[in-house]
mmCIF file of C-alpha atoms in Angstrom:
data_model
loop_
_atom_site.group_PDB
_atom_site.id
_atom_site.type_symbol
_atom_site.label_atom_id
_atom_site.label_comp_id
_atom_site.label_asym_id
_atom_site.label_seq_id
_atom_site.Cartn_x
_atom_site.Cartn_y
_atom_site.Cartn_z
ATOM 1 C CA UNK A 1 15.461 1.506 17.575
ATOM 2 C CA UNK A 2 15.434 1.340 13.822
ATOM 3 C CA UNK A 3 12.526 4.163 12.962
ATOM 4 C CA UNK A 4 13.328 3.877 9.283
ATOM 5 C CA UNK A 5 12.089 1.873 6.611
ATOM 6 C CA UNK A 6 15.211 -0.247 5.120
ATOM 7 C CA UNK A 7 13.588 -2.774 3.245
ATOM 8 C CA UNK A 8 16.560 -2.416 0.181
ATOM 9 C CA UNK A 9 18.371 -5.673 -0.745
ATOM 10 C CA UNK A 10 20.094 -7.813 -3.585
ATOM 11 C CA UNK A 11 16.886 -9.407 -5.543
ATOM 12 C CA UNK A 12 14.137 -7.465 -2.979
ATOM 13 C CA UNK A 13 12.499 -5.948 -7.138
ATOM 14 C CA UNK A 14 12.315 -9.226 -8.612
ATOM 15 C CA UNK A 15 10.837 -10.836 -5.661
ATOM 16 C CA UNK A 16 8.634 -7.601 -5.814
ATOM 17 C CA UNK A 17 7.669 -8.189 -8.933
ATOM 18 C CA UNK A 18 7.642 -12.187 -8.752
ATOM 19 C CA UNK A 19 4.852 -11.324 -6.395
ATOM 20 C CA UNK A 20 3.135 -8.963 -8.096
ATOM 21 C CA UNK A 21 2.355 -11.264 -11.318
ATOM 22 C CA UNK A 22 0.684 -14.074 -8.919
ATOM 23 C CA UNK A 23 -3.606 -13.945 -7.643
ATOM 24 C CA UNK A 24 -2.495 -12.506 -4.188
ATOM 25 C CA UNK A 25 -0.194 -9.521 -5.404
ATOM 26 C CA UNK A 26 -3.042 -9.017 -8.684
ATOM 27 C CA UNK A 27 -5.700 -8.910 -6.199
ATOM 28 C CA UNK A 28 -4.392 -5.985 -3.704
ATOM 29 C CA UNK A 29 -3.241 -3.562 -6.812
ATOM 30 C CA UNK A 30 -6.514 -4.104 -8.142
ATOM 31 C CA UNK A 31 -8.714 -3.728 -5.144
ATOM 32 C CA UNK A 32 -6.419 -0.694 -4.133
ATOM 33 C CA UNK A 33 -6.839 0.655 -7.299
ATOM 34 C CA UNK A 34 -10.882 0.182 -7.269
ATOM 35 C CA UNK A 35 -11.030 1.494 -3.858
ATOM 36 C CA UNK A 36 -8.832 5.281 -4.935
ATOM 37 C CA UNK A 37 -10.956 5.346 -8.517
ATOM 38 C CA UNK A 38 -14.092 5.596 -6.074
ATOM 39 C CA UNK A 39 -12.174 8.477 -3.729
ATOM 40 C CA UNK A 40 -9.814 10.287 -5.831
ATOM 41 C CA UNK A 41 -11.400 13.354 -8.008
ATOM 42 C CA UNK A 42 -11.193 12.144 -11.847
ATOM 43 C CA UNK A 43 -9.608 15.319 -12.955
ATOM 44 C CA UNK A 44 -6.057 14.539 -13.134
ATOM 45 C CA UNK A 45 -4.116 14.737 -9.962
ATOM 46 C CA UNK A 46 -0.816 15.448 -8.486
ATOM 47 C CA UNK A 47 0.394 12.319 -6.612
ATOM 48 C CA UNK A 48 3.393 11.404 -4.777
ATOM 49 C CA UNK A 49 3.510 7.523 -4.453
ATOM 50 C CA UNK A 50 6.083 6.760 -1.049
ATOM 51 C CA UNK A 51 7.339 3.280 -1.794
ATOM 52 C CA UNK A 52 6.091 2.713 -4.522
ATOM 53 C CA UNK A 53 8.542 -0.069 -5.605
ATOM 54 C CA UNK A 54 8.021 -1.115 -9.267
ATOM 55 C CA UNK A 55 5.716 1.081 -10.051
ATOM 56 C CA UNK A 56 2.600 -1.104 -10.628
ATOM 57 C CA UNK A 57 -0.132 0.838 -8.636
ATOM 58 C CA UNK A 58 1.878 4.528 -10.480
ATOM 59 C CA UNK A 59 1.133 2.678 -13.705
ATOM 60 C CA UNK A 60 -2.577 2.282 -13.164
ATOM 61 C CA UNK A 61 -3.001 5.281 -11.581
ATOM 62 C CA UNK A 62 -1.326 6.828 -14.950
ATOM 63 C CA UNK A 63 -3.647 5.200 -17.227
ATOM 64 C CA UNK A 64 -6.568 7.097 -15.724
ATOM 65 C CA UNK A 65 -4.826 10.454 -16.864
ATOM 66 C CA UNK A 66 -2.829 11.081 -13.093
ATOM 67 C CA UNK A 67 0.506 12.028 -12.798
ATOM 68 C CA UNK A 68 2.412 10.220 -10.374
ATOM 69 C CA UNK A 69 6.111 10.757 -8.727
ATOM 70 C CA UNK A 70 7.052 7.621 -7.385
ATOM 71 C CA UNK A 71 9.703 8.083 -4.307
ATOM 72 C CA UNK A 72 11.827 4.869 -3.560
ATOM 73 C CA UNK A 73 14.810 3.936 -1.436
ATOM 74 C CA UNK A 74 15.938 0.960 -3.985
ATOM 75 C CA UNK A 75 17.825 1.935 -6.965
ATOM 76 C CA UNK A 76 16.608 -1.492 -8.938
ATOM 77 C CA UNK A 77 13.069 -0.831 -7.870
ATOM 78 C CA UNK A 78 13.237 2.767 -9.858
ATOM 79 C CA UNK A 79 15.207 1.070 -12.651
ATOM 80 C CA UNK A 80 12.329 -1.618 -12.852
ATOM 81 C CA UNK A 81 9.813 1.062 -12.439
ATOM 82 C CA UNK A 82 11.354 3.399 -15.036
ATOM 83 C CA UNK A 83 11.272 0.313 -17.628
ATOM 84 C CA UNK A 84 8.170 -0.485 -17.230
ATOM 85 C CA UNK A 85 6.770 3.253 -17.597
ATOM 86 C CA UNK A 86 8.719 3.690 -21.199
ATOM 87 C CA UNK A 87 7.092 0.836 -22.514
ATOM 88 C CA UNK A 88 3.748 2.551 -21.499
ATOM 89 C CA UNK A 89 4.389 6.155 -21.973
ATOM 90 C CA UNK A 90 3.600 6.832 -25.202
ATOM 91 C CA UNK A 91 0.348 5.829 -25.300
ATOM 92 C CA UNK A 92 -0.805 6.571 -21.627
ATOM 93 C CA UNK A 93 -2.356 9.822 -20.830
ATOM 94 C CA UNK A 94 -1.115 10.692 -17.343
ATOM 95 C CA UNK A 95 2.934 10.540 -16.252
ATOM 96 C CA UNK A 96 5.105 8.951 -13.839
ATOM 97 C CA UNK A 97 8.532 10.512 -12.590
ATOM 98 C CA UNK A 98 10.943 8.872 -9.989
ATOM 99 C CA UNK A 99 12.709 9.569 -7.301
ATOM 100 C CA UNK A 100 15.087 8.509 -5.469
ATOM 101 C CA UNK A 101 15.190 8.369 -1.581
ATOM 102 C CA UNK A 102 13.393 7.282 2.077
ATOM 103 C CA UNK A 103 9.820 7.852 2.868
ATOM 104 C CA UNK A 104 10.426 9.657 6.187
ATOM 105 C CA UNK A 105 12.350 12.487 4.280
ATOM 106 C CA UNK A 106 9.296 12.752 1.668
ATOM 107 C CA UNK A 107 8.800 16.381 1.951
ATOM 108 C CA UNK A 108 12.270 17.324 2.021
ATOM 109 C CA UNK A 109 12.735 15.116 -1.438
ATOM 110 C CA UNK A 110 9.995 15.802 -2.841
ATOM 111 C CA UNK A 111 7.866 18.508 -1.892
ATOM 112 C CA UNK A 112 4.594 19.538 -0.044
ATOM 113 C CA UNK A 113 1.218 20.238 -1.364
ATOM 114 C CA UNK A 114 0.662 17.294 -3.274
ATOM 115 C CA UNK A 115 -2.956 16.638 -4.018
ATOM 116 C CA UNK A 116 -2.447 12.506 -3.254
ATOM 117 C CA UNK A 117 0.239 10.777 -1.138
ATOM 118 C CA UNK A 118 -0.001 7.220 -1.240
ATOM 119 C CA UNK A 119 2.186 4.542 1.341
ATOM 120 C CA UNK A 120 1.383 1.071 0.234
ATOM 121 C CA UNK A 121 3.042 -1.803 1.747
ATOM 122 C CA UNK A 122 5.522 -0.199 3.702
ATOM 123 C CA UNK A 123 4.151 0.940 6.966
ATOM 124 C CA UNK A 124 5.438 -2.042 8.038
ATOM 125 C CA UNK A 125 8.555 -2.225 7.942
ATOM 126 C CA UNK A 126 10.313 -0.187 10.094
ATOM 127 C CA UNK A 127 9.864 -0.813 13.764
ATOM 128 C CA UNK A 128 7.945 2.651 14.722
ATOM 129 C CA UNK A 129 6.502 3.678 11.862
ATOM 130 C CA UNK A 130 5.238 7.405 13.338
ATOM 131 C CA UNK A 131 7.733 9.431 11.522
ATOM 132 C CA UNK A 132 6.930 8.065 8.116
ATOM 133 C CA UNK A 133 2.969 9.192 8.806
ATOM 134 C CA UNK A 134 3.915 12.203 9.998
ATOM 135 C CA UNK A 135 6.023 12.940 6.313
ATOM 136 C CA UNK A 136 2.411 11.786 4.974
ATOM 137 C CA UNK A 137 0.626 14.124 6.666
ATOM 138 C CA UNK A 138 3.431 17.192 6.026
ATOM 139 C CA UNK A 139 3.826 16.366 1.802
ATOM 140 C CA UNK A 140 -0.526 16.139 1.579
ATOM 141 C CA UNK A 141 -2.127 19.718 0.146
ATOM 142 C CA UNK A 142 -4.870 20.639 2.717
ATOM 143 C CA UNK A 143 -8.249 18.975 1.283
ATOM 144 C CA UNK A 144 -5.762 16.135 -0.390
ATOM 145 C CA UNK A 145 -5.875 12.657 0.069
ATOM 146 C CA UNK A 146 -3.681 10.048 1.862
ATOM 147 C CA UNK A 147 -3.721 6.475 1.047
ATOM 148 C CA UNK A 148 -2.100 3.684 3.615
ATOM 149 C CA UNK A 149 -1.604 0.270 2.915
ATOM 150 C CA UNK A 150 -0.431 -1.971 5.933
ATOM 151 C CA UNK A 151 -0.277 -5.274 7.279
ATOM 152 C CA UNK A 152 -3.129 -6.117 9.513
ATOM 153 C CA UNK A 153 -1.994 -6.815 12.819
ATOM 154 C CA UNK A 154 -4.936 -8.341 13.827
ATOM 155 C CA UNK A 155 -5.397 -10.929 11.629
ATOM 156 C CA UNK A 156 -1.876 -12.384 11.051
ATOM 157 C CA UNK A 157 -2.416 -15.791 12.374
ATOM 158 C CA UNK A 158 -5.102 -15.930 9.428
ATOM 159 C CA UNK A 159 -2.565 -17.221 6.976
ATOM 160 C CA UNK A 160 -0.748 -20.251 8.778
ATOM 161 C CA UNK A 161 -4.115 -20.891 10.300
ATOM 162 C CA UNK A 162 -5.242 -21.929 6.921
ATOM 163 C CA UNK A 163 -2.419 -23.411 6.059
ATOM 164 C CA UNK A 164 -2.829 -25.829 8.947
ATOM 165 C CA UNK A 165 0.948 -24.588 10.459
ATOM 166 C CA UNK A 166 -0.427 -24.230 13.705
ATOM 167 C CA UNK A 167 2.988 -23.774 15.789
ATOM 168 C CA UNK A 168 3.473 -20.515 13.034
ATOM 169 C CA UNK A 169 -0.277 -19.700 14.601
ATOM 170 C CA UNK A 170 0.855 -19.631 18.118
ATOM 171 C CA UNK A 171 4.235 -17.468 17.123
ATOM 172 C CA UNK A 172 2.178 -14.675 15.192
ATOM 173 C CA UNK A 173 -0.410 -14.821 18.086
ATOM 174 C CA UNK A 174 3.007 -13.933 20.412
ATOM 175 C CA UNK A 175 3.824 -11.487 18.372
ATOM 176 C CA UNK A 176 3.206 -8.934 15.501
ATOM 177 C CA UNK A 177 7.008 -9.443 13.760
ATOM 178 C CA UNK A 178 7.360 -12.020 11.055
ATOM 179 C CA UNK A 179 9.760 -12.643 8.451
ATOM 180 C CA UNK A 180 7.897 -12.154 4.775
ATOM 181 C CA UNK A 181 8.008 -13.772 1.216
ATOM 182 C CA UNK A 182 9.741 -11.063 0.321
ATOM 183 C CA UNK A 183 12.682 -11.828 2.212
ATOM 184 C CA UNK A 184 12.586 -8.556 4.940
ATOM 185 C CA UNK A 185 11.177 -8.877 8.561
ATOM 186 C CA UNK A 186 7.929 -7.129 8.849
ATOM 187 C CA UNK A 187 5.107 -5.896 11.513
ATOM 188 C CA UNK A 188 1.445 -6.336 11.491
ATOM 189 C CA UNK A 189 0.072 -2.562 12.330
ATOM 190 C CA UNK A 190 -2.659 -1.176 14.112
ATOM 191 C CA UNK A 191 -5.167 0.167 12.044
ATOM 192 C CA UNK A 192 -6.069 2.224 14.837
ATOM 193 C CA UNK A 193 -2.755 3.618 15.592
ATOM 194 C CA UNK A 194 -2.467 5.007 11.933
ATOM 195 C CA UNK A 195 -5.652 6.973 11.967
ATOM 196 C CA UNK A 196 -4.970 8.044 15.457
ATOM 197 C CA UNK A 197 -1.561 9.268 14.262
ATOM 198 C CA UNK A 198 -2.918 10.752 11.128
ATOM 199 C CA UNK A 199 -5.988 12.521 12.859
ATOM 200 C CA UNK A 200 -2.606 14.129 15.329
ATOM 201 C CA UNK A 201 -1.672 15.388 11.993
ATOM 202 C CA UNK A 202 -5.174 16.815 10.961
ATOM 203 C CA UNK A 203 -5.698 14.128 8.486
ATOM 204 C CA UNK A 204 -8.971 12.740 9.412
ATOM 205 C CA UNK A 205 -10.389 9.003 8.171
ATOM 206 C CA UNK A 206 -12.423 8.723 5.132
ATOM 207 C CA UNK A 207 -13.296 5.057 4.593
ATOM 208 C CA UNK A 208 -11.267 1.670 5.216
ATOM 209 C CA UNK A 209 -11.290 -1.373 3.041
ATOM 210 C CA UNK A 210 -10.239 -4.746 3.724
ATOM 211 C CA UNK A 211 -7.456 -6.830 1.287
ATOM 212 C CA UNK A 212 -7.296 -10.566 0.409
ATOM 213 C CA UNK A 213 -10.004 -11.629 2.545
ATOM 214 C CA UNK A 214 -10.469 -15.260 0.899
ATOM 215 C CA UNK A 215 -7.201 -15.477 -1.093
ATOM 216 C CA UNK A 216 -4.117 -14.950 1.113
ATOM 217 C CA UNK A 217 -3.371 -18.305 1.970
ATOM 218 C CA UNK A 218 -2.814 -19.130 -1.855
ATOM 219 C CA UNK A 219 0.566 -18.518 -2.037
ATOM 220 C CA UNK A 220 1.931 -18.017 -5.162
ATOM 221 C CA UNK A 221 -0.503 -18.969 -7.209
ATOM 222 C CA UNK A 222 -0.998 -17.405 -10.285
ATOM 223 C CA UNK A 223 -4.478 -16.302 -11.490
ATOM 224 C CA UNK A 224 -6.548 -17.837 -13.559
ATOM 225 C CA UNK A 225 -10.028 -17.520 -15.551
ATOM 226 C CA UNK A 226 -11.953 -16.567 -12.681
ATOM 227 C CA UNK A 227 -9.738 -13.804 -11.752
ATOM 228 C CA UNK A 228 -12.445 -11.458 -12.137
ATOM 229 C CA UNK A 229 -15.182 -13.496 -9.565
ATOM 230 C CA UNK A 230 -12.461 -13.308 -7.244
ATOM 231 C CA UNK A 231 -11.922 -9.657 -7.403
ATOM 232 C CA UNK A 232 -15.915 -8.686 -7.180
ATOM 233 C CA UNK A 233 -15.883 -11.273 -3.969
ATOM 234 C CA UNK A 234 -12.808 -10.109 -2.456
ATOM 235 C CA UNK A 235 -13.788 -5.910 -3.060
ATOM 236 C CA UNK A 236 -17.616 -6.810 -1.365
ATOM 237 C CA UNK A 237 -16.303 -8.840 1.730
ATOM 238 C CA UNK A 238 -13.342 -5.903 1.925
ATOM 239 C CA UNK A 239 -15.580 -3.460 2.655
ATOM 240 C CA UNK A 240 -18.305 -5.394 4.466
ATOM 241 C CA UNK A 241 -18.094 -6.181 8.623
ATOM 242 C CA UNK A 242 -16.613 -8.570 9.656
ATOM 243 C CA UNK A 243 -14.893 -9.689 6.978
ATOM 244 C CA UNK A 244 -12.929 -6.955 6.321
ATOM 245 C CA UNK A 245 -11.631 -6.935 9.930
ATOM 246 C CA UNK A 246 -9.832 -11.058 8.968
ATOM 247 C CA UNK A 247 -8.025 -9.340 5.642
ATOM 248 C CA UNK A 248 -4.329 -9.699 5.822
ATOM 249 C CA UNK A 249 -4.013 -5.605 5.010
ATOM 250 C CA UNK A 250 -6.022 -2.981 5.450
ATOM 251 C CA UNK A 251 -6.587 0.151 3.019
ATOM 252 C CA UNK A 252 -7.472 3.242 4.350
ATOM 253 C CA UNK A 253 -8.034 6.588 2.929
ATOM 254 C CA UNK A 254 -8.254 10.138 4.958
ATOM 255 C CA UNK A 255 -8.318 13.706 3.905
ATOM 256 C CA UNK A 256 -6.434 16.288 5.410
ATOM 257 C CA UNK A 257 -8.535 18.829 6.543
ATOM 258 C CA UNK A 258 -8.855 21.491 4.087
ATOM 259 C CA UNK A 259 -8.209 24.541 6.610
ATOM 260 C CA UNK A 260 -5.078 22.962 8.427
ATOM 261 C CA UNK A 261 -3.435 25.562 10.040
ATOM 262 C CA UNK A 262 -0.850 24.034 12.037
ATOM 263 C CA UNK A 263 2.380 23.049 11.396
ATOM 264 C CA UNK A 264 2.792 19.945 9.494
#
């Protein structure tokens, strides 16, 4: 069994970032980035972003003064991230550093007792994900903050249902492994799973959010003038039952407890 993530690959950043520019990959930076400004302490913080890829959530997250240590497996996604970052650094307040190397081995790369870790969008990749929220739990300061980003598994069938490719319906129904846009295979997770594993971990659940609610089906659209109504709509039905139980991902945030003594 493959337990680690390997999602590395000729052209994997500019599909990344391909993405990234249309409504769909706008909307979930945006949303994730509403959702942390309402959690995280405004006082700048120490955050280590696992996967980070290009750097696009590290870049926001810089802007509003935080300084950010992006760890990543693909040398072009660093290279794309560090790019990006000089263009900005000058006149941003917080910083962003990067490093290279594999999510499960977080704390060995970079250190514990960060006051943020963040995972976005890679949970589900590799085929057990445990040992990669496990490195979460072991790189977060007690009374720090742990952000997860993952594929729904519940509501995969969503996207080809609305796309009208019912045979794709009955396969995701089957099962939770599908091959993405960005060119990797990929899981839907349980939502449950990862705060039962983080809770293991004395990490306990703070508040889950719902992303791309209305809006995944779109494709690769790019967004337009009402970018903005689509954001409000999409951040009030992501945090509002049911709807935020159809989203294609689901955003979570925890704390680790800030007393942990165990062994992380």
């Amino acid at each position: 069994m493959n337990n680690t993530w390997t999602t590395e690959g000729p052209g994997l950043a500019r599909q990344y970032t391909s993405h990234s520019d249309t409504l769909r990959g706008l909307l979930r930076h945006h949303l994730v980035d509403r959702a942390l400004a309402v959690h995280l302490p405004e006082a700048p913080q120490r955050i280590l972003d696992v996967g980070g890829g290009t750097g696009t959530q590290a870049r926001m997250l810089a802007r509003r003064g935080h300084h950010v240590t992006l760890l990543d497996p693909d040398e072009e996604m660093l290279a794309r991230a560090t790019t990006a970052w000089q263009h900005l650094a000058a006149r941003t307040p917080g910083s962003i550093d990067v490093v290279r190397g594999a999510g499960e081995q977080a704390a060995e790369i970079a250190g514990t007792g960060w006051d943020v870790v963040l995972c976005h969008g890679v949970l589900m990749y590799p085929e057990d994900p445990t040992a990669l929220l496990h490195a979460l739990a072991r790189c977060v300061r007690p009374g720090g903050y742990v952000s997860v980003l993952a594929k729904q598994a519940g509501s995969l069938a969503m996207r080809r249902g609305l796309a009208r490719d019912w045979s794709g319906v009955l396969e995701t129904l089957r099962s939770p492994v599908e091959y993405g846009r960005l060119g990797a295979v990929s899981r839907g997770v349980g939502r449950a799973d990862v705060i039962a594993h983080l809770a293991d971990d004395h990490v306990q659940l703070v508040e889950w959010y719902g992303v791309r609610v209305f809006t995944d089906h779109l494709g690769d659209e790019p967004p337009g003038e009402d970018f903005e109504a689509a954001l409000e709509a999409e951040w009030e039905a992501g945090r509002t039952d049911p709807y935020r139980g159809i989203a294609r991902l689901f955003h979570l945030i925890a704390r680790a407890e800030p007393t942990t003594v165990s062994e992380r």
